[in-house]
CSV table of C-alpha atoms in Angstrom, one decimal:
chain,number,residue,atom,x,y,z
A,90,VAL,CA,81.0,14.0,48.8
A,91,VAL,CA,77.5,15.4,49.5
A,92,ASP,CA,75.8,12.1,48.6
A,93,SER,CA,75.8,9.2,51.0
A,94,VAL,CA,78.4,6.6,49.9
A,95,VAL,CA,78.3,3.0,51.1
A,96,ILE,CA,80.8,0.3,50.1
A,97,LEU,CA,79.6,-3.3,50.3
A,98,ASN,CA,81.3,-6.6,49.8
A,99,LYS,CA,79.9,-9.3,47.6
A,100,GLU,CA,77.9,-10.8,50.5
A,101,GLY,CA,76.3,-7.4,51.0
A,102,GLU,CA,78.0,-6.5,54.2
A,103,VAL,CA,78.8,-2.9,54.9
A,104,LEU,CA,82.6,-2.3,54.7
A,105,GLN,CA,82.7,1.5,54.8
A,106,ILE,CA,80.3,4.5,54.8
A,107,ASN,CA,81.1,8.2,54.5
A,108,ARG,CA,80.0,11.0,56.9
A,109,ALA,CA,76.9,11.9,54.8
A,110,ALA,CA,75.7,8.3,55.0
A,111,LYS,CA,76.3,8.1,58.7
A,112,GLU,CA,74.2,11.3,59.3
A,113,MET,CA,71.4,10.1,57.0
A,114,PHE,CA,71.0,6.7,58.6
A,115,ASN,CA,71.3,8.1,62.1
A,116,LYS,CA,68.5,10.4,61.2
A,117,PHE,CA,66.2,7.8,59.9
A,118,TYR,CA,67.1,4.6,61.9
A,119,ASN,CA,67.4,4.1,65.6
A,120,HIS,CA,69.6,1.0,65.4
A,121,ALA,CA,72.8,0.2,63.5
A,122,SER,CA,71.6,-3.1,62.3
A,123,GLY,CA,68.9,-1.3,60.3
A,124,ILE,CA,71.6,-0.2,57.8
A,125,LYS,CA,72.4,-3.8,56.8
A,126,ASP,CA,68.7,-4.6,56.6
A,127,VAL,CA,68.1,-1.6,54.4
A,128,PHE,CA,70.9,-2.6,51.9
A,129,ASP,CA,69.7,-6.2,51.9
A,130,ARG,CA,66.4,-4.9,50.7
A,131,LEU,CA,68.0,-2.6,48.2
A,132,LEU,CA,70.1,-5.3,46.7
A,133,GLN,CA,67.1,-7.5,46.5
A,134,GLY,CA,65.2,-4.7,44.8
A,135,TYR,CA,68.0,-4.4,42.2
A,136,GLN,CA,67.8,-8.1,41.5
A,137,GLU,CA,64.0,-8.0,41.1
A,138,MET,CA,64.3,-5.1,38.7
A,139,GLY,CA,66.9,-6.6,36.5
A,140,GLN,CA,70.0,-5.0,37.9
A,141,PRO,CA,69.1,-1.4,37.1
A,142,GLU,CA,71.8,1.3,37.5
A,143,GLN,CA,69.4,3.5,39.5
A,144,LEU,CA,66.6,2.7,41.9
A,145,GLU,CA,64.1,5.2,43.3
A,146,THR,CA,62.7,4.2,46.7
A,147,GLU,CA,62.1,5.5,50.3
A,148,LEU,CA,64.2,5.2,53.4
A,149,GLY,CA,63.1,5.5,57.0
A,150,GLU,CA,60.4,4.1,59.2
A,151,GLY,CA,57.0,5.5,60.2
A,152,ASP,CA,56.9,9.3,60.0
A,153,LYS,CA,60.7,9.4,59.4
A,154,ARG,CA,60.8,8.7,55.7
A,155,CYS,CA,62.5,10.4,52.8
A,156,SER,CA,62.6,9.8,49.0
A,157,VAL,CA,66.0,8.7,47.7
A,158,VAL,CA,67.6,7.8,44.4
A,159,ILE,CA,70.1,4.8,44.8
A,160,SER,CA,72.9,4.4,42.3
A,161,ARG,CA,74.8,1.1,42.2
A,162,TYR,CA,78.3,0.6,40.7
A,163,PRO,CA,79.8,-2.9,40.8
A,164,ILE,CA,83.4,-3.3,42.1
A,165,MET,CA,85.2,-5.7,39.8
A,166,ASP,CA,88.3,-7.7,40.2
A,167,GLY,CA,89.1,-8.8,36.7
A,168,ARG,CA,85.8,-10.3,35.6
A,169,ALA,CA,84.6,-11.2,39.1
A,170,GLN,CA,82.3,-8.9,41.0
A,171,VAL,CA,83.7,-8.5,44.6
A,172,GLY,CA,81.3,-5.9,45.9
A,173,ASN,CA,79.3,-2.7,45.2
A,174,ILE,CA,79.6,1.0,45.8
A,175,ILE,CA,76.2,2.5,46.6
A,176,PHE,CA,75.4,6.3,46.2
A,177,VAL,CA,72.3,7.5,48.0
A,178,ARG,CA,70.9,10.9,47.2
A,179,ASP,CA,68.0,12.5,49.2
A,180,VAL,CA,65.5,13.9,46.7
A,181,SER,CA,62.7,14.6,49.2
A,182,ARG,CA,62.7,18.3,48.5
A,183,GLN,CA,62.8,17.7,44.8
A,184,LYS,CA,59.8,15.3,45.1
A,185,GLN,CA,58.0,17.8,47.2
A,186,ALA,CA,58.6,20.5,44.6
A,187,GLU,CA,57.5,18.2,41.8
A,188,ASN,CA,54.3,17.3,43.7
A,189,GLU,CA,53.7,21.0,44.3
A,190,ILE,CA,54.3,21.8,40.6
A,191,ARG,CA,52.0,18.9,39.6
A,192,ARG,CA,49.3,20.3,42.0
A,193,VAL,CA,49.6,23.8,40.6
A,194,ASN,CA,49.5,22.5,37.0
A,195,LEU,CA,46.3,20.6,37.8
A,196,ASP,CA,44.8,23.8,39.3
A,197,LEU,CA,45.9,25.8,36.3
A,198,ALA,CA,44.4,23.2,33.9
A,199,ALA,CA,41.1,23.3,35.9
A,200,ALA,CA,41.1,27.1,35.8
A,201,ARG,CA,41.9,27.0,32.0
A,202,ASP,CA,39.1,24.6,31.3
A,203,GLN,CA,36.7,26.7,33.3
A,204,ALA,CA,37.8,29.9,31.5
A,205,LEU,CA,37.4,28.1,28.1
A,206,GLN,CA,33.9,26.9,29.1
A,207,SER,CA,33.0,30.5,30.3
A,208,ASN,CA,34.3,31.9,27.0
A,209,ARG,CA,32.3,29.4,25.0
A,210,ALA,CA,29.2,30.3,27.0
A,211,LYS,CA,29.9,34.0,26.5
A,212,SER,CA,30.3,33.5,22.8
A,213,ALA,CA,27.1,31.5,22.5
A,214,PHE,CA,25.2,34.2,24.5
A,215,LEU,CA,26.6,37.0,22.2
A,216,ALA,CA,25.7,35.0,19.1
A,217,ASN,CA,22.1,34.4,20.3
A,218,MET,CA,21.7,38.0,21.5
A,219,SER,CA,23.1,39.5,18.3
A,220,HIS,CA,20.7,37.3,16.3
A,221,GLU,CA,17.8,38.5,18.4
A,222,LEU,CA,18.8,42.1,18.1
A,223,ARG,CA,19.3,42.0,14.3
A,224,THR,CA,15.7,40.8,13.6
A,225,PRO,CA,13.9,43.9,15.0
A,226,LEU,CA,16.7,46.2,13.8
A,227,ASN,CA,16.3,45.0,10.2
A,228,ALA,CA,12.6,45.8,10.6
A,229,ILE,CA,13.4,49.3,11.8
A,230,ILE,CA,15.7,49.9,8.8
A,231,GLY,CA,13.2,48.5,6.4
A,232,TYR,CA,10.3,50.7,7.7
A,233,SER,CA,12.6,53.8,7.7
A,234,GLU,CA,13.4,53.1,4.0
A,235,MET,CA,9.7,52.8,3.2
A,236,LEU,CA,8.8,56.0,5.1
A,237,GLN,CA,11.6,57.8,3.3
A,238,GLU,CA,10.1,56.8,-0.1
A,239,GLU,CA,6.7,58.1,1.0
A,240,ALA,CA,8.2,61.3,2.3
A,241,GLU,CA,10.1,61.9,-1.0
A,242,GLU,CA,6.9,61.4,-2.9
A,243,THR,CA,5.2,64.1,-0.9
A,244,ASP,CA,8.4,66.2,-0.8
A,245,ASP,CA,8.3,66.4,3.0
A,246,ARG,CA,11.8,67.7,3.6
A,247,ASN,CA,11.6,67.7,7.4
A,248,ARG,CA,10.5,64.0,7.5
A,249,ILE,CA,13.1,63.0,5.0
A,250,THR,CA,15.9,64.5,7.1
A,251,ASP,CA,14.7,62.7,10.3
A,252,LEU,CA,14.2,59.4,8.5
A,253,GLN,CA,17.6,59.6,7.0
A,254,LYS,CA,19.1,60.0,10.5
A,255,ILE,CA,17.0,57.0,11.8
A,256,HIS,CA,18.1,54.9,8.8
A,257,GLY,CA,21.8,55.9,9.2
A,258,ALA,CA,21.7,55.1,12.9
A,259,GLY,CA,20.1,51.8,12.3
A,260,ARG,CA,22.7,50.8,9.7
A,261,HIS,CA,25.5,51.8,12.0
A,262,LEU,CA,24.0,49.8,14.9
A,263,LEU,CA,23.6,46.8,12.6
A,264,THR,CA,27.3,47.0,11.6
A,265,LEU,CA,28.3,47.0,15.3
A,266,ILE,CA,26.0,44.0,16.0
A,267,ASN,CA,27.3,42.1,13.0
A,268,ASP,CA,30.9,42.6,14.3
A,269,ILE,CA,30.0,41.1,17.7
A,270,LEU,CA,28.2,38.2,16.0
A,271,ASP,CA,31.2,37.5,13.8
A,272,LEU,CA,33.6,37.5,16.7
A,273,SER,CA,31.4,35.3,18.8
A,274,LYS,CA,31.1,32.8,15.9
A,275,ILE,CA,34.8,32.7,15.5
A,276,GLU,CA,35.4,32.2,19.2
A,277,ALA,CA,32.7,29.5,19.4
A,278,GLY,CA,34.2,27.8,16.4
A,279,LYS,CA,31.0,28.1,14.4
A,280,MET,CA,32.3,30.3,11.5
A,281,GLU,CA,33.0,28.1,8.5
A,282,LEU,CA,34.7,29.1,5.3
A,283,GLU,CA,32.9,28.7,1.9
A,284,LEU,CA,35.9,28.1,-0.4
A,285,SER,CA,35.5,28.5,-4.1
A,286,LYS,CA,37.3,30.1,-7.1
A,287,VAL,CA,37.6,33.8,-6.7
A,288,GLU,CA,37.9,36.2,-9.7
A,289,VAL,CA,40.2,38.8,-8.2
A,290,CYS,CA,39.4,41.6,-10.6
A,291,THR,CA,35.7,41.2,-10.2
A,292,LEU,CA,35.9,41.1,-6.4
A,293,ILE,CA,38.2,44.2,-6.3
A,294,GLU,CA,35.7,46.1,-8.5
A,295,GLU,CA,32.9,45.3,-6.1
A,296,VAL,CA,35.0,46.4,-3.1
A,297,ILE,CA,36.1,49.7,-4.7
A,298,SER,CA,32.6,50.6,-5.8
A,299,THR,CA,31.5,50.2,-2.2
A,300,VAL,CA,34.3,52.1,-0.6
A,301,GLN,CA,34.5,54.9,-3.2
A,302,PRO,CA,31.7,57.1,-1.6
A,303,LEU,CA,33.6,57.0,1.7
A,304,ALA,CA,36.8,58.0,0.0
A,305,LYS,CA,35.1,61.0,-1.7
A,306,GLN,CA,33.4,62.0,1.5
A,307,ASN,CA,36.9,62.7,3.1
A,308,GLY,CA,38.4,64.1,-0.1
A,309,ASN,CA,40.7,61.1,-0.7
A,310,ARG,CA,41.9,59.7,-4.0
A,311,LEU,CA,41.4,55.9,-4.2
A,312,SER,CA,43.6,53.8,-6.6
A,313,VAL,CA,44.3,50.1,-7.4
A,314,ASN,CA,47.4,48.6,-8.8
A,315,CYS,CA,47.1,44.9,-9.5
A,316,GLN,CA,49.9,42.7,-10.8
A,317,ALA,CA,48.9,41.0,-14.1
A,318,GLU,CA,49.4,37.4,-12.9
A,319,VAL,CA,47.0,37.8,-10.0
A,320,THR,CA,43.8,36.6,-11.6
A,321,THR,CA,42.2,33.9,-9.5
A,322,LEU,CA,42.4,32.5,-6.0
A,323,HIS,CA,40.9,29.5,-4.2
A,324,SER,CA,39.4,31.2,-1.1
A,325,ASP,CA,36.2,32.4,0.6
A,326,PRO,CA,35.1,35.4,-1.6
A,327,LEU,CA,32.6,36.7,1.0
A,328,ARG,CA,35.1,36.7,3.8
A,329,LEU,CA,37.9,38.1,1.7
A,330,LYS,CA,35.6,40.9,0.5
A,331,GLN,CA,34.7,41.6,4.2
A,332,VAL,CA,38.4,41.9,5.2
A,333,LEU,CA,39.2,44.2,2.2
A,334,LEU,CA,36.2,46.4,2.9
A,335,ASN,CA,37.1,46.7,6.5
A,336,LEU,CA,40.7,47.7,5.9
A,337,LEU,CA,39.9,50.1,3.0
A,338,SER,CA,37.1,51.7,5.0
A,339,ASN,CA,39.4,52.3,7.9
A,340,ALA,CA,42.0,53.8,5.6
A,341,CYS,CA,39.5,56.2,4.1
A,342,LYS,CA,38.0,57.0,7.5
A,343,PHE,CA,41.4,57.9,9.1
A,344,THR,CA,42.7,59.8,6.0
A,345,GLU,CA,41.5,63.2,4.9
A,346,ASN,CA,42.4,64.9,1.6
A,347,GLY,CA,45.0,62.3,0.9
A,348,ARG,CA,45.6,59.0,-0.9
A,349,VAL,CA,44.5,55.4,-0.3
A,350,ASP,CA,46.1,52.8,-2.5
A,351,LEU,CA,45.4,49.1,-2.9
A,352,ASP,CA,48.4,47.2,-4.3
A,353,ILE,CA,48.0,43.5,-5.2
A,354,GLN,CA,51.0,41.3,-6.0
A,355,THR,CA,52.4,37.7,-5.9
A,356,VAL,CA,55.1,36.7,-3.5
A,357,ARG,CA,56.8,33.3,-2.8
A,358,GLN,CA,57.5,32.1,0.7
A,359,ASN,CA,58.5,28.6,1.9
A,360,HIS,CA,58.3,27.4,-1.8
A,361,ARG,CA,54.6,28.4,-1.9
A,362,PRO,CA,52.8,31.1,-3.9
A,363,TRP,CA,51.1,33.8,-1.8
A,364,VAL,CA,49.1,36.9,-2.8
A,365,GLU,CA,49.5,40.2,-0.9
A,366,PHE,CA,46.9,42.9,-0.7
A,367,ALA,CA,48.6,46.1,0.6
A,368,ILE,CA,46.4,49.0,1.7
A,369,ARG,CA,48.5,52.2,1.9
A,370,ASP,CA,47.2,55.5,3.2
A,371,THR,CA,48.5,58.9,4.0
A,372,GLY,CA,46.4,59.3,7.1
A,373,ILE,CA,47.0,59.9,10.8
A,374,GLY,CA,49.3,56.9,11.3
A,375,LEU,CA,49.9,54.9,14.5
A,376,THR,CA,52.5,54.8,17.3
A,377,ALA,CA,54.2,51.6,18.4
A,378,GLU,CA,51.9,51.5,21.5
A,379,GLN,CA,48.8,51.9,19.4
A,380,ILE,CA,49.9,49.1,17.1
A,381,GLY,CA,50.3,46.9,20.1
A,382,GLN,CA,46.6,47.4,21.0
A,383,LEU,CA,45.3,47.2,17.4
A,384,PHE,CA,44.3,43.5,17.4
A,385,GLN,CA,42.9,43.3,20.9
A,386,ASP,CA,39.2,42.7,21.3
A,387,PHE,CA,37.0,45.7,22.0
A,388,VAL,CA,40.1,48.0,22.3
A,389,GLN,CA,39.9,51.5,20.6
A,390,VAL,CA,43.2,53.0,19.6
A,391,ASP,CA,41.8,56.3,20.8
A,392,SER,CA,39.8,55.5,24.0
A,393,SER,CA,39.5,59.1,25.2
A,394,PRO,CA,36.0,60.6,25.8
A,395,THR,CA,36.7,63.1,23.0
A,396,ARG,CA,37.8,60.5,20.4
A,397,LYS,CA,36.8,61.5,16.9
A,398,TYR,CA,36.3,58.0,15.4
A,399,GLY,CA,33.7,55.5,16.5
A,400,GLY,CA,33.3,51.7,16.3
A,401,THR,CA,33.5,48.6,18.5
A,402,GLY,CA,37.2,48.1,18.0
A,403,LEU,CA,36.4,44.7,16.5
A,404,GLY,CA,36.9,45.2,12.8
A,405,LEU,CA,40.6,44.5,12.7
A,406,VAL,CA,40.4,41.7,15.2
A,407,ILE,CA,37.8,39.9,13.1
A,408,SER,CA,39.7,40.6,9.9
A,409,ARG,CA,42.9,39.1,11.3
A,410,ARG,CA,41.0,36.0,12.7
A,411,ILE,CA,39.4,35.5,9.2
A,412,CYS,CA,42.8,35.7,7.5
A,413,GLN,CA,44.3,33.2,10.0
A,414,MET,CA,41.4,30.9,9.3
A,415,MET,CA,42.3,31.1,5.6
A,416,GLY,CA,45.9,30.2,6.4
A,417,GLY,CA,47.3,33.8,6.2
A,418,ASP,CA,47.6,36.9,8.4
A,419,ILE,CA,47.6,40.7,8.5
A,420,SER,CA,50.7,42.8,9.3
A,421,ILE,CA,51.0,46.6,9.7
A,422,LYS,CA,53.7,49.2,9.3
A,423,SER,CA,52.9,52.8,10.4
A,424,THR,CA,54.4,56.2,11.1
A,425,PRO,CA,52.5,58.8,13.2
A,426,GLY,CA,51.4,61.6,11.0
A,427,GLU,CA,52.6,60.0,7.7
A,428,GLY,CA,50.2,57.0,7.3
A,429,SER,CA,50.0,53.2,7.5
A,430,VAL,CA,50.3,50.1,5.4
A,431,PHE,CA,48.1,47.1,6.2
A,432,THR,CA,49.2,44.0,4.4
A,433,ILE,CA,47.0,40.9,3.9
A,434,ARG,CA,48.9,37.8,3.0
A,435,LEU,CA,46.9,34.8,1.8
A,436,PRO,CA,47.9,31.5,0.1
A,437,TYR,CA,46.7,31.1,-3.5
A,438,ASP,CA,45.0,27.8,-2.5
A,439,THR,CA,43.4,28.1,0.9
A,440,ALA,CA,43.3,25.1,3.1
A,441,PRO,CA,41.0,26.0,6.0
A,442,VAL,CA,42.4,26.1,9.6
A,443,ASP,CA,40.0,24.4,11.9
A,444,GLU,CA,40.8,26.4,15.0
A,445,VAL,CA,42.4,29.8,15.6
A,446,GLU,CA,43.8,30.6,19.1
A,447,PRO,CA,42.6,34.0,20.5
A,448,GLU,CA,45.2,36.6,20.5
A,449,SER,CA,46.2,37.4,24.0
A,450,THR,CA,48.3,40.4,23.0
A,451,GLY,CA,48.5,42.7,20.2
A,452,SER,CA,51.2,42.5,17.5
């Protein structure tokens, strides 16, 4: 037997010990009488603790100490107890490992708290900086529009072309800043949903009218197929519109001379009604590796210096976080060279989720 075994009579005298017990006590005690003293204390400890089956304590003197678990089993003669069998297991290494694990966990918790604090500070900084950048940028866009009107009145073609470039660059920069501001708000827990009744048809008409010029620019045909029973939702119309615009704009941007379809239908899952917005395109498609990077912050699917499509890489990240805040999610299926299907699934009646954990990996 690996454990130390000691047999005691009813007076607590040692009757027999095994080899493991002899080695243990010779290691920790310099005199044989110490064994009886130890078990006198152990039995007293059992009595004080209400006759437990196991007792965790220490053996040894001074620097020679070890953690042990003592198990006691009474020896019975009929109904009378005539002695005890004691099993002693050395758990010093286990205790040392547990203490080390506890120390590592404390260090990890401290590092996690520091990382969370740094992340909140970063998010607050981005939010403040984005706000400070938007103010002068809106002024630039406004003045460029005013100057364009003046140039058009005088039919100054050269100035009109230059001002259109300034206006377009300003709008593009404003979109990038808005993406950073939205992400920082989400990470800082400052983005709140404004829930209300959403007229689905009206919202879709507004979205399609906004995306239609981009679809025409790339020679795409844009169509909508909405199930008849999908009429109203209880959700955040502004954020839902933002997500749909983002996904439809991406589909139109990555598709040329093809089709972009928006299919809206009702599904049931876990005895709850859900609505799905499926954006299908016949564009460039994505590989499995690219899909894995799709929902990572600031990651471009094509990060090469010669990449064709711009952006911060935040649009899909923000869209997915918003859907998760509304109790839903975004999924994707794609085949390289054939196109992609992005599916937004939202509950009919949104109950806001207070906090959304940042995605550590793509999915």
